[in-house]
Coordinates of C-alpha atoms in Angstrom, one line a residue:
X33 CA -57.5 52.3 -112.3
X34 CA -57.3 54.7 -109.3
X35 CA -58.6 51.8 -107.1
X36 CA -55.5 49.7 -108.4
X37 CA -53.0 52.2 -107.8
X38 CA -54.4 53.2 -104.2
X39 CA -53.9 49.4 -103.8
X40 CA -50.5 49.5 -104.8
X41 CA -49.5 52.3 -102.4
X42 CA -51.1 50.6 -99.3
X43 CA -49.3 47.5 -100.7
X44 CA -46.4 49.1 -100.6
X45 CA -46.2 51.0 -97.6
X46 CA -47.2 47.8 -95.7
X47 CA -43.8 45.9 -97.4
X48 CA -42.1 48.7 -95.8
X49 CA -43.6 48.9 -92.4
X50 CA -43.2 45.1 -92.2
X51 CA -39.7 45.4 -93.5
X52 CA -39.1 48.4 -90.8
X53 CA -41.0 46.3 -87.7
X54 CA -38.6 43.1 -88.8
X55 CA -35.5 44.8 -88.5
X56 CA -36.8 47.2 -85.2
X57 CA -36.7 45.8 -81.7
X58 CA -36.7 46.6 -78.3
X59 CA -33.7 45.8 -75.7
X60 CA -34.3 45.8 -72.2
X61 CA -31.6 47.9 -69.9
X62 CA -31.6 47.4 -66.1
X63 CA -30.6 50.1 -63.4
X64 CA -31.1 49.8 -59.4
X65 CA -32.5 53.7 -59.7
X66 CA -35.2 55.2 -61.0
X67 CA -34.9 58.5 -63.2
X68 CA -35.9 60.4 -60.5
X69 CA -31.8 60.0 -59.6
X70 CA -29.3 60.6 -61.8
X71 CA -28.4 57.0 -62.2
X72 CA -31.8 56.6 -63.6
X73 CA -31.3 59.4 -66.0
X74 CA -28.1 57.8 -67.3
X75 CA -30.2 55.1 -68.5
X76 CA -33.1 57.1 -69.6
X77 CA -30.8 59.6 -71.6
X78 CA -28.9 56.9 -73.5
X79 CA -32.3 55.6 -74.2
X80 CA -33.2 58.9 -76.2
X81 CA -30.0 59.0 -77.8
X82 CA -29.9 55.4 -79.5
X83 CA -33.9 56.1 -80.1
X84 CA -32.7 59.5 -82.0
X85 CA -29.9 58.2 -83.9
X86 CA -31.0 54.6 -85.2
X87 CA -34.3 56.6 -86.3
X88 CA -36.1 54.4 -84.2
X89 CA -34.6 50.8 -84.9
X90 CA -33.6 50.3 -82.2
X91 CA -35.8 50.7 -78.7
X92 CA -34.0 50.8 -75.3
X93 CA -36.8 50.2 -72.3
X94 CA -35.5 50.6 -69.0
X95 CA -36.1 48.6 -65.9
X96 CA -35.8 50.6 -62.7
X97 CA -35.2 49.1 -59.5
X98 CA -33.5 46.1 -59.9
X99 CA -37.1 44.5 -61.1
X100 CA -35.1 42.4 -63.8
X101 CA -33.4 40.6 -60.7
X102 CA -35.7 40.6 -58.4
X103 CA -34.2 43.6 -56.5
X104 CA -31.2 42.0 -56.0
X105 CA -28.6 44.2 -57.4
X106 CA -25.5 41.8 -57.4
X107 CA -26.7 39.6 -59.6
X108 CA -26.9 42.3 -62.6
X109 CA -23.7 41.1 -64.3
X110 CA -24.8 37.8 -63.9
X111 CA -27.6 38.2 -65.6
X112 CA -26.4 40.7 -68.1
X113 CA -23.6 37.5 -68.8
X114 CA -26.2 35.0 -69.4
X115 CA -28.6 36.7 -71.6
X116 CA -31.0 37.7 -69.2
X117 CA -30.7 41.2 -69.2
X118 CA -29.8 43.2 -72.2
X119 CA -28.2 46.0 -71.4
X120 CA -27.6 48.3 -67.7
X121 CA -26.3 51.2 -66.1
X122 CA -24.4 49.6 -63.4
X123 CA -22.7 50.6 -60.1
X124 CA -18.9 49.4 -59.5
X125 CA -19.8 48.2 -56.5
X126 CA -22.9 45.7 -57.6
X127 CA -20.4 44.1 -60.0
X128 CA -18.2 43.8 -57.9
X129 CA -18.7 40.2 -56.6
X130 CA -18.2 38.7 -60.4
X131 CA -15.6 41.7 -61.2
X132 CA -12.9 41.8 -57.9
X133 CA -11.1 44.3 -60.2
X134 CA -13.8 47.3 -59.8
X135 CA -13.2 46.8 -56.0
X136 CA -10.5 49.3 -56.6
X137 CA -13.4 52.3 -56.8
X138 CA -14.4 51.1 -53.3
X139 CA -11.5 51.3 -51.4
X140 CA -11.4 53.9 -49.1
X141 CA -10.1 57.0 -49.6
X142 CA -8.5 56.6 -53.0
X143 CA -9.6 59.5 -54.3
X144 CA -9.8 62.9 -52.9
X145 CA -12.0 64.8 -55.6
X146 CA -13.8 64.1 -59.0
X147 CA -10.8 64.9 -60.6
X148 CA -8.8 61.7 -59.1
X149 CA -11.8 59.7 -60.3
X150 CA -11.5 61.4 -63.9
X151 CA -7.8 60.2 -63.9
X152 CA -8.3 56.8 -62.8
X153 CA -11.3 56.3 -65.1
X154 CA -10.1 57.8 -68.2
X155 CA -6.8 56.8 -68.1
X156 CA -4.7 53.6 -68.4
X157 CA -6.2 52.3 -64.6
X158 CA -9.7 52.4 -66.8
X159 CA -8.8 50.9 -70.1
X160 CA -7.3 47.7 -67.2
X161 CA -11.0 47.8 -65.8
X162 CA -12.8 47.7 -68.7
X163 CA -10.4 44.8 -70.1
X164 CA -11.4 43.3 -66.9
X165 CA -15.0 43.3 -66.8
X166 CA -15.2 42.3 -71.0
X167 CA -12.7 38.8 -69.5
X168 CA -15.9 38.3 -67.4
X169 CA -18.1 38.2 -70.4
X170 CA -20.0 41.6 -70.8
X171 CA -18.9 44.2 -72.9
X172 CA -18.2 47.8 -71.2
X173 CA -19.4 50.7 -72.9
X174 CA -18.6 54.0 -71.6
X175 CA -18.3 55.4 -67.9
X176 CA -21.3 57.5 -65.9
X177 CA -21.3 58.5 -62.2
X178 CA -23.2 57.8 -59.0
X179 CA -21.2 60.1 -56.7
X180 CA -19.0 60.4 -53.8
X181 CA -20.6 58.4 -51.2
X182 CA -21.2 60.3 -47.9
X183 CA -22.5 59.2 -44.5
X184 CA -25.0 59.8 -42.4
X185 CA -26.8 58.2 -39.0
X186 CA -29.8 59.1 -36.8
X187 CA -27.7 59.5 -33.4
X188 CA -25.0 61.6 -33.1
X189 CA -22.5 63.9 -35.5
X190 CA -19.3 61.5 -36.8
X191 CA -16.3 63.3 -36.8
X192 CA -13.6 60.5 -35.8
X193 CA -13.5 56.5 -36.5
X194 CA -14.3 56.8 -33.2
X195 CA -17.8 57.9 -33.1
X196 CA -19.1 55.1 -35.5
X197 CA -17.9 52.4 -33.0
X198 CA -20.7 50.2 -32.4
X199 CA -22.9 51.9 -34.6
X200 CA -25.0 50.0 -37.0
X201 CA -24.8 51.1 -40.7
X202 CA -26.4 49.8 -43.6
X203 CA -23.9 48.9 -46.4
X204 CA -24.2 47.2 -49.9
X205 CA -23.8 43.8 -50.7
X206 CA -19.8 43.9 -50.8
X207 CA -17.5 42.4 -48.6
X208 CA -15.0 45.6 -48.7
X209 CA -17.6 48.0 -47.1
X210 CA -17.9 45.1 -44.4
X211 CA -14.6 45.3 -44.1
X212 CA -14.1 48.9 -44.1
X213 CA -17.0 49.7 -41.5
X214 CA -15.7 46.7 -39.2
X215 CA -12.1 48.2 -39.2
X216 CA -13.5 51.7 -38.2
X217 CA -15.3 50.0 -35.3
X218 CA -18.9 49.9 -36.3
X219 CA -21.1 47.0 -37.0
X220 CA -21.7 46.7 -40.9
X221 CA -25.3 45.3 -41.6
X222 CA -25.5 44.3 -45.1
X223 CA -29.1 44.6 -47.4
X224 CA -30.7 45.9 -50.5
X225 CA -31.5 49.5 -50.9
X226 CA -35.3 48.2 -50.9
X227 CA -34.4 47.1 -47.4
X228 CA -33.3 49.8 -45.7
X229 CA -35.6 52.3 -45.7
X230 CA -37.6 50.0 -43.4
X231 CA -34.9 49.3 -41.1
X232 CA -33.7 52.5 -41.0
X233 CA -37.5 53.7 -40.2
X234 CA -37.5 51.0 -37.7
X235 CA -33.8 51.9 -36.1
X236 CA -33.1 48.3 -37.1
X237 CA -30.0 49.8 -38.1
X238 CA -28.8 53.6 -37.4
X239 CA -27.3 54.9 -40.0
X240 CA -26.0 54.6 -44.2
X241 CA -23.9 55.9 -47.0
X242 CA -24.9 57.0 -50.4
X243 CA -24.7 59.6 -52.6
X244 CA -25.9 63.6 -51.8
X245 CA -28.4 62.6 -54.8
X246 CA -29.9 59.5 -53.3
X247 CA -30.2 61.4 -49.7
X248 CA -32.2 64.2 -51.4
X249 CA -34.1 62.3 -53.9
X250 CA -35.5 59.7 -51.5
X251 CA -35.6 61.7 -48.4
X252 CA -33.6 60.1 -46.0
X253 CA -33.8 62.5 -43.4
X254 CA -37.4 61.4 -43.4
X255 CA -36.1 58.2 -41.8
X256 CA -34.3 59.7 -38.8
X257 CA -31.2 60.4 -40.5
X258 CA -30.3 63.5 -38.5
X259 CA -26.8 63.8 -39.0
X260 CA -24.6 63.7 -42.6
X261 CA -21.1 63.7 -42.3
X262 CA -19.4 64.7 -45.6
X263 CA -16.3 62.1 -45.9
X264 CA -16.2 61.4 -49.5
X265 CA -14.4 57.9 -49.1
X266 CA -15.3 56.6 -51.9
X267 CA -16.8 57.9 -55.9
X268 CA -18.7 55.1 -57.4
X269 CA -18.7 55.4 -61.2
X270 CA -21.5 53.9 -63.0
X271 CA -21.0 52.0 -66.4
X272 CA -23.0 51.2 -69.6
X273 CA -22.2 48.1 -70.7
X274 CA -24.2 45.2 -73.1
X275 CA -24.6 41.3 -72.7
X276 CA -22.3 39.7 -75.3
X277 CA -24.9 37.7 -77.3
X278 CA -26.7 41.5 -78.0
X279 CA -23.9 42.8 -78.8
X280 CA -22.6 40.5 -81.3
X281 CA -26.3 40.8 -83.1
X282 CA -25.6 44.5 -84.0
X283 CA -23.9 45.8 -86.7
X284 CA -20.7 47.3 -87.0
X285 CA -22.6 50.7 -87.6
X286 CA -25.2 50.0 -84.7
X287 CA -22.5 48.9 -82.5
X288 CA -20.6 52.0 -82.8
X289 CA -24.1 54.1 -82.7
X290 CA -24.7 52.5 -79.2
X291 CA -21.4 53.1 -77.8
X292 CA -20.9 56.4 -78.7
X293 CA -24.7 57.4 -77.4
X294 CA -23.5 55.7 -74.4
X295 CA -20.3 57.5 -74.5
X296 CA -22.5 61.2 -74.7
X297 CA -25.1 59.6 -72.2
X298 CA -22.4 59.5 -69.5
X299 CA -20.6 62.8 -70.1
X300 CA -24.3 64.2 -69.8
X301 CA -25.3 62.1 -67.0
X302 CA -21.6 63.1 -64.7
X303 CA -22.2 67.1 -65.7
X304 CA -25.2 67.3 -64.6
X305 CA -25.2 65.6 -61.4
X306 CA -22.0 67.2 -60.6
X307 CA -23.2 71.0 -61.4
X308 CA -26.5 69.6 -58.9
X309 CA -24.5 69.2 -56.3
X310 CA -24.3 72.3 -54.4
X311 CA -28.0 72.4 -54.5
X312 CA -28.7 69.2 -52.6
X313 CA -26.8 69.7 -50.2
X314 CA -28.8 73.2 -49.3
X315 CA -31.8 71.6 -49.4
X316 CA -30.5 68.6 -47.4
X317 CA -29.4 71.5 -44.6
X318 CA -32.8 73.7 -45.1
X319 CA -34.4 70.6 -44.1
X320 CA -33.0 70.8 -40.5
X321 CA -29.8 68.2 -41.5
X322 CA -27.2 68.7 -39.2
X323 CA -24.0 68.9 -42.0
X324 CA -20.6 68.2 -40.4
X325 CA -17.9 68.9 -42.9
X326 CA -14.4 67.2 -41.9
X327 CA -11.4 69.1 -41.5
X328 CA -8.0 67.8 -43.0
X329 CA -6.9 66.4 -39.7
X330 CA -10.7 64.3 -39.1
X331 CA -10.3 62.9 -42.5
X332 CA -7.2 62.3 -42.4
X333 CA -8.1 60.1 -39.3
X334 CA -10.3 58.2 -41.2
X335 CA -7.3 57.3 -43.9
X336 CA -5.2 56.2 -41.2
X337 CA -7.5 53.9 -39.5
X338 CA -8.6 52.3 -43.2
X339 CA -5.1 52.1 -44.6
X340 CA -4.5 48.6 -43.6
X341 CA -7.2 47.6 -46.1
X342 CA -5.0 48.0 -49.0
X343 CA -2.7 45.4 -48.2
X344 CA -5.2 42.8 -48.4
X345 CA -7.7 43.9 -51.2
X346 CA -4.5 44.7 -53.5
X347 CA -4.4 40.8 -53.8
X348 CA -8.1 40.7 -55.1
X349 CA -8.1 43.9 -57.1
X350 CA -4.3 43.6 -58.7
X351 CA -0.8 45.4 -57.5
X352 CA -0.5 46.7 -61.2
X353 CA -3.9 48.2 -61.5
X354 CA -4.1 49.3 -57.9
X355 CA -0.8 51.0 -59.0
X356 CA -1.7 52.5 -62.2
X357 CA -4.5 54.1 -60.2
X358 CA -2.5 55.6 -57.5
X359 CA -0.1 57.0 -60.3
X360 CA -3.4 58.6 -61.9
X361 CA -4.1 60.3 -58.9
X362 CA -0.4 61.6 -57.6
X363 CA -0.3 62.9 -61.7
X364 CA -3.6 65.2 -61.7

């Protein structure tokens, strides 16, 4: 009789792990960083929040590095459209190419501080974007942040568009950083992040922009990079967003589970590389970094010389969202 009833139990409690494993599965999510940058830690956080709250349901694994496409960050949407991927934590600027709307968070000096990007991205100019990118065909989640993107070379300290003339700077696959480095004299050399480490090892090409966390994090100044002018032309936000066919598979409960961890994910993610920083940049400069900080007059050099840019992205990006943007701003 005990035999039967211990029988029963294991019966049982394999219905229910069965029953549990059917309805459990694992979604991939792509990102270009690892968790050793904030970017990465978007992704990882959001991770342990959907783990947390579904009770383990559902499984987010993250894909660092661009492995899902091969290291070829661009084609993220794509493959987030078709199926491919999942899920990611995306740059503005990678989606770009299928998305000419979020060429708006690339143009050059647009905003001033991380309070013009909170007003442009939480705000009607947002609400446009995220319209935008669910007309492509992937569904936009919440917002996270990669930083202001700064600039630095291995030859000599940049303090006027014209010190960069003829210098050779690695940018992203986007033709508006071709377009802004080519107007302020220098030669633009496009590749993947993966990329230019080597060249700039190499001095294939002299000198790049990213974020204070992505200089720190992966050493740059270990590849020559002797001088880091702080600009901040452009913040490039990051956004959690789903492949349609996934989304559509959740439920109504599950749906709103994911957004909102993606939602807390993102306000985590933005505080806490924010509140870092201050201390990046000291250890940038303990580590022999020349800093150059602009004054109002050098930057605003810089604004002058990239202005004409506007004119002709505003066609590509939209006068009314370009617009609502700008009235973000001149209202924080």
């Amino acid at each position: 009789m005990k035999l039967s009833r211990c029988f029963t139990a294991l019966a049982a409690a394999a219905a229910l792990t069965a029953a549990f494993s059917a309805h459990a599965r694992e979604y991939s999510v792509s990102t270009v960083l690892s968790d050793a940058f904030p970017w990465g830690q978007a992704a990882s956080k959001w991770a342990e929040l959907v783990k947390e709250r579904s009770e383990g349901r559902i499984t987010l694994r993250v894909y660092d590095n661009a492995q899902l496409v091969a290291g070829d960050q661009t084609k993220e949407f794509s493959a987030m459209r078709s199926g491919l991927i999942d899920m990611a934590v995306g740059s503005t600027i990678n989606w770009s190419p299928q998305v000419p709307e979020l060429n708006l968070f690339s143009l050059p000096f647009l905003v001033a501080d991380t309070a013009d990007t909170d007003a442009i991205t939480q705000g009607a100019a947002g609400e446009t974007v995220f319209k935008a990118i669910e007309k492509r065909g992937v569904v936009p989640l919440a917002w996270g942040e990669n930083g202001f993107r700064e600039l630095s070379n291995s030859k000599k300290p940049i303090r006027s568009p014209e010190d960069l003339k003829g210098m050779k700077i690695r940018v992203v696959g986007s033709p508006l950083f071709q377009d802004t480095f080519s107007i302020l004299g220098a030669n633009p050399t496009q590749m993947s992040w993966a990329d230019a480490k080597p060249a700039l090892t190499t001095g294939a090409v002299d000198g790049q922009e990213n974020p204070l966390s992505v200089f720190d994090v992966a050493r740059i100044d270990q590849v020559d990079q002797k001088y880091l002018t702080l600009w901040g032309y452009m913040a490039d936000p990051l956004i959690f967003a789903v492949s349609p066919s996934v989304w559509k598979s959740f439920s109504a409960e599950d749906q709103a589970l994911l957004k909102q961890a993606a939602i807390d994910a993102g306000k985590w993610e933005i505080e806490k590389s924010r509140a870092e920083e201050a201390q990046r940049l000291a250890a940038i400069r303990e580590r022999g970094v020349q800093v150059i900080e602009l004054s109002a007059t050098e930057r605003q050099a810089f604004v002058e010389a990239t202005a004409p840019l506007y004119a002709k992205w505003e066609k590509r990006i939209g006068a009314d969202l370009l617009k609502a943007a700008r009235d973000a701003v001149a209202g924080n």
